[in-house]
mmCIF file of N, CA and C in Angstrom:
data_model
loop_
_atom_site.group_PDB
_atom_site.id
_atom_site.type_symbol
_atom_site.label_atom_id
_atom_site.label_comp_id
_atom_site.label_asym_id
_atom_site.label_seq_id
_atom_site.Cartn_x
_atom_site.Cartn_y
_atom_site.Cartn_z
ATOM 1 N N ASP A 22 0.807 -1.204 0.000
ATOM 2 C CA ASP A 22 0.000 0.000 0.000
ATOM 3 C C ASP A 22 0.850 1.269 0.000
ATOM 4 N N GLY A 23 2.154 1.153 -0.001
ATOM 5 C CA GLY A 23 3.029 2.315 -0.063
ATOM 6 C C GLY A 23 3.402 2.922 1.279
ATOM 7 N N SER A 24 2.965 2.316 2.365
ATOM 8 C CA SER A 24 3.291 2.836 3.699
ATOM 9 C C SER A 24 4.734 2.530 4.071
ATOM 10 N N LEU A 25 5.286 3.370 4.936
ATOM 11 C CA LEU A 25 6.628 3.162 5.480
ATOM 12 C C LEU A 25 6.523 2.799 6.948
ATOM 13 N N LYS A 26 7.517 2.067 7.432
ATOM 14 C CA LYS A 26 7.613 1.788 8.865
ATOM 15 C C LYS A 26 9.073 1.892 9.253
ATOM 16 N N ILE A 27 9.356 2.797 10.168
ATOM 17 C CA ILE A 27 10.703 2.980 10.700
ATOM 18 C C ILE A 27 10.583 2.927 12.218
ATOM 19 N N LYS A 28 11.126 1.878 12.795
ATOM 20 C CA LYS A 28 10.989 1.617 14.239
ATOM 21 C C LYS A 28 9.512 1.618 14.597
ATOM 22 N N ASP A 29 9.062 2.522 15.449
ATOM 23 C CA ASP A 29 7.654 2.526 15.860
ATOM 24 C C ASP A 29 6.810 3.551 15.104
ATOM 25 N N ILE A 30 7.363 4.133 14.051
ATOM 26 C CA ILE A 30 6.649 5.140 13.255
ATOM 27 C C ILE A 30 6.212 4.503 11.942
ATOM 28 N N SER A 31 4.929 4.614 11.624
ATOM 29 C CA SER A 31 4.454 4.101 10.342
ATOM 30 C C SER A 31 3.434 5.069 9.767
ATOM 31 N N GLY A 32 3.322 5.048 8.446
ATOM 32 C CA GLY A 32 2.377 5.921 7.766
ATOM 33 C C GLY A 32 2.835 6.198 6.345
ATOM 34 N N SER A 33 2.278 7.235 5.770
ATOM 35 C CA SER A 33 2.628 7.615 4.400
ATOM 36 C C SER A 33 4.038 8.199 4.361
ATOM 37 N N ILE A 34 4.565 8.379 3.157
ATOM 38 C CA ILE A 34 5.893 8.985 3.019
ATOM 39 C C ILE A 34 5.911 10.388 3.618
ATOM 40 N N HIS A 35 4.780 11.061 3.590
ATOM 41 C CA HIS A 35 4.670 12.417 4.124
ATOM 42 C C HIS A 35 4.608 12.403 5.655
ATOM 43 N N GLN A 36 3.771 11.518 6.203
ATOM 44 C CA GLN A 36 3.616 11.426 7.659
ATOM 45 C C GLN A 36 4.912 11.003 8.342
ATOM 46 N N VAL A 37 5.556 9.971 7.820
ATOM 47 C CA VAL A 37 6.783 9.469 8.442
ATOM 48 C C VAL A 37 7.906 10.494 8.303
ATOM 49 N N GLY A 38 8.017 11.128 7.145
ATOM 50 C CA GLY A 38 9.031 12.167 6.959
ATOM 51 C C GLY A 38 8.874 13.299 7.957
ATOM 52 N N ALA A 39 7.638 13.721 8.177
ATOM 53 C CA ALA A 39 7.375 14.794 9.142
ATOM 54 C C ALA A 39 7.718 14.351 10.561
ATOM 55 N N ARG A 40 7.290 13.155 10.925
ATOM 56 C CA ARG A 40 7.524 12.673 12.305
ATOM 57 C C ARG A 40 9.006 12.540 12.618
ATOM 58 N N ILE A 41 9.795 11.976 11.707
ATOM 59 C CA ILE A 41 11.213 11.776 12.033
ATOM 60 C C ILE A 41 11.989 13.090 12.057
ATOM 61 N N GLN A 42 11.441 14.131 11.404
ATOM 62 C CA GLN A 42 12.072 15.447 11.456
ATOM 63 C C GLN A 42 11.499 16.326 12.566
ATOM 64 N N GLY A 43 10.428 15.855 13.200
ATOM 65 C CA GLY A 43 9.784 16.646 14.243
ATOM 66 C C GLY A 43 9.048 17.853 13.700
ATOM 67 N N LEU A 44 8.532 17.724 12.483
ATOM 68 C CA LEU A 44 7.823 18.825 11.829
ATOM 69 C C LEU A 44 6.340 18.503 11.702
ATOM 70 N N PRO A 45 5.497 19.527 11.539
ATOM 71 C CA PRO A 45 4.063 19.269 11.383
ATOM 72 C C PRO A 45 3.703 18.654 10.033
ATOM 73 N N SER A 46 4.527 18.887 9.013
ATOM 74 C CA SER A 46 4.248 18.324 7.689
ATOM 75 C C SER A 46 5.550 18.156 6.910
ATOM 76 N N CYS A 47 5.459 17.379 5.846
ATOM 77 C CA CYS A 47 6.634 17.102 5.015
ATOM 78 C C CYS A 47 6.160 16.653 3.645
ATOM 79 N N ASN A 48 6.804 17.145 2.601
ATOM 80 C CA ASN A 48 6.551 16.625 1.267
ATOM 81 C C ASN A 48 7.448 15.401 1.097
ATOM 82 N N GLY A 49 6.870 14.241 1.286
ATOM 83 C CA GLY A 49 7.634 12.999 1.222
ATOM 84 C C GLY A 49 8.316 12.764 -0.112
ATOM 85 N N TRP A 50 7.722 13.267 -1.191
ATOM 86 C CA TRP A 50 8.323 13.083 -2.518
ATOM 87 C C TRP A 50 9.675 13.787 -2.605
ATOM 88 N N ASP A 51 9.823 14.908 -1.905
ATOM 89 C CA ASP A 51 11.077 15.667 -1.924
ATOM 90 C C ASP A 51 12.017 15.318 -0.768
ATOM 91 N N PHE A 52 11.544 14.540 0.196
ATOM 92 C CA PHE A 52 12.359 14.185 1.357
ATOM 93 C C PHE A 52 13.075 12.848 1.174
ATOM 94 N N TRP A 53 12.351 11.837 0.729
ATOM 95 C CA TRP A 53 12.912 10.488 0.621
ATOM 96 C C TRP A 53 13.697 10.316 -0.666
ATOM 97 N N HIS A 54 14.747 9.530 -0.592
ATOM 98 C CA HIS A 54 15.563 9.240 -1.768
ATOM 99 C C HIS A 54 16.025 7.786 -1.718
ATOM 100 N N VAL A 55 16.438 7.302 -2.861
ATOM 101 C CA VAL A 55 16.936 5.934 -2.995
ATOM 102 C C VAL A 55 18.423 6.010 -3.294
ATOM 103 N N LYS A 56 19.207 5.295 -2.516
ATOM 104 C CA LYS A 56 20.651 5.246 -2.750
ATOM 105 C C LYS A 56 20.978 4.009 -3.571
ATOM 106 N N ASP A 57 21.845 4.197 -4.561
ATOM 107 C CA ASP A 57 22.283 3.096 -5.410
ATOM 108 C C ASP A 57 23.788 3.208 -5.599
ATOM 109 N N LYS A 58 24.528 2.380 -4.945
ATOM 110 C CA LYS A 58 25.993 2.355 -4.996
ATOM 111 C C LYS A 58 26.582 3.745 -4.787
ATOM 112 N N SER A 59 26.773 4.522 -5.842
ATOM 113 C CA SER A 59 27.445 5.820 -5.715
ATOM 114 C C SER A 59 26.524 7.017 -5.945
ATOM 115 N N SER A 60 25.233 6.772 -6.117
ATOM 116 C CA SER A 60 24.336 7.899 -6.378
ATOM 117 C C SER A 60 23.103 7.841 -5.481
ATOM 118 N N SER A 61 22.366 8.926 -5.503
ATOM 119 C CA SER A 61 21.147 9.051 -4.720
ATOM 120 C C SER A 61 20.110 9.744 -5.597
ATOM 121 N N LYS A 62 18.867 9.261 -5.571
ATOM 122 C CA LYS A 62 17.835 9.838 -6.420
ATOM 123 C C LYS A 62 16.566 10.063 -5.603
ATOM 124 N N LEU A 63 16.010 11.274 -5.708
ATOM 125 C CA LEU A 63 14.780 11.602 -4.995
ATOM 126 C C LEU A 63 13.619 10.744 -5.487
ATOM 127 N N LEU A 64 12.735 10.408 -4.565
ATOM 128 C CA LEU A 64 11.533 9.664 -4.917
ATOM 129 C C LEU A 64 10.723 10.419 -5.965
ATOM 130 N N ASP A 65 10.703 11.739 -5.879
ATOM 131 C CA ASP A 65 9.966 12.548 -6.850
ATOM 132 C C ASP A 65 10.539 12.396 -8.259
ATOM 133 N N ASP A 66 11.862 12.283 -8.374
ATOM 134 C CA ASP A 66 12.483 12.082 -9.684
ATOM 135 C C ASP A 66 12.142 10.700 -10.238
ATOM 136 N N ILE A 67 12.130 9.699 -9.372
ATOM 137 C CA ILE A 67 11.759 8.344 -9.798
ATOM 138 C C ILE A 67 10.310 8.332 -10.261
ATOM 139 N N ARG A 68 9.444 9.019 -9.525
ATOM 140 C CA ARG A 68 8.031 9.124 -9.905
ATOM 141 C C ARG A 68 7.893 9.827 -11.253
ATOM 142 N N GLY A 69 8.659 10.893 -11.470
ATOM 143 C CA GLY A 69 8.622 11.609 -12.745
ATOM 144 C C GLY A 69 9.072 10.743 -13.906
ATOM 145 N N ASP A 70 10.127 9.963 -13.694
ATOM 146 C CA ASP A 70 10.597 9.036 -14.732
ATOM 147 C C ASP A 70 9.511 8.022 -15.079
ATOM 148 N N TYR A 71 8.865 7.484 -14.058
ATOM 149 C CA TYR A 71 7.796 6.504 -14.268
ATOM 150 C C TYR A 71 6.647 7.122 -15.060
ATOM 151 N N ARG A 72 6.245 8.324 -14.667
ATOM 152 C CA ARG A 72 5.141 8.992 -15.362
ATOM 153 C C ARG A 72 5.485 9.269 -16.820
ATOM 154 N N SER A 73 6.717 9.689 -17.086
ATOM 155 C CA SER A 73 7.136 9.962 -18.464
ATOM 156 C C SER A 73 7.080 8.704 -19.310
ATOM 157 N N LYS A 74 7.563 7.613 -18.774
ATOM 158 C CA LYS A 74 7.546 6.347 -19.509
ATOM 159 C C LYS A 74 6.129 5.857 -19.727
ATOM 160 N N LYS A 75 5.281 5.992 -18.728
ATOM 161 C CA LYS A 75 3.897 5.543 -18.838
ATOM 162 C C LYS A 75 3.148 6.363 -19.885
ATOM 163 N N ILE A 76 3.372 7.675 -19.908
ATOM 164 C CA ILE A 76 2.711 8.542 -20.884
ATOM 165 C C ILE A 76 3.171 8.203 -22.297
ATOM 166 N N SER A 77 4.460 7.933 -22.478
ATOM 167 C CA SER A 77 4.971 7.647 -23.821
ATOM 168 C C SER A 77 4.494 6.293 -24.341
ATOM 169 N N LEU A 78 4.045 5.412 -23.457
ATOM 170 C CA LEU A 78 3.535 4.113 -23.884
ATOM 171 C C LEU A 78 2.097 4.192 -24.363
ATOM 172 N N ASN A 79 1.375 5.234 -23.965
ATOM 173 C CA ASN A 79 -0.046 5.354 -24.338
ATOM 174 C C ASN A 79 -0.229 5.890 -25.717
#
């Protein structure tokens, strides 16, 4: 379902991002990233790549 769980915190990418930073809100798309060997990519960039590929297939 896309939920995250880190220790005792669980919820959406936005809820968990806000809680671990101690903030009232967080744009999870701009907070979370994926590390791959020597690089790091924002979840929002991965989402954009997916959307571009999906649109070009239609």
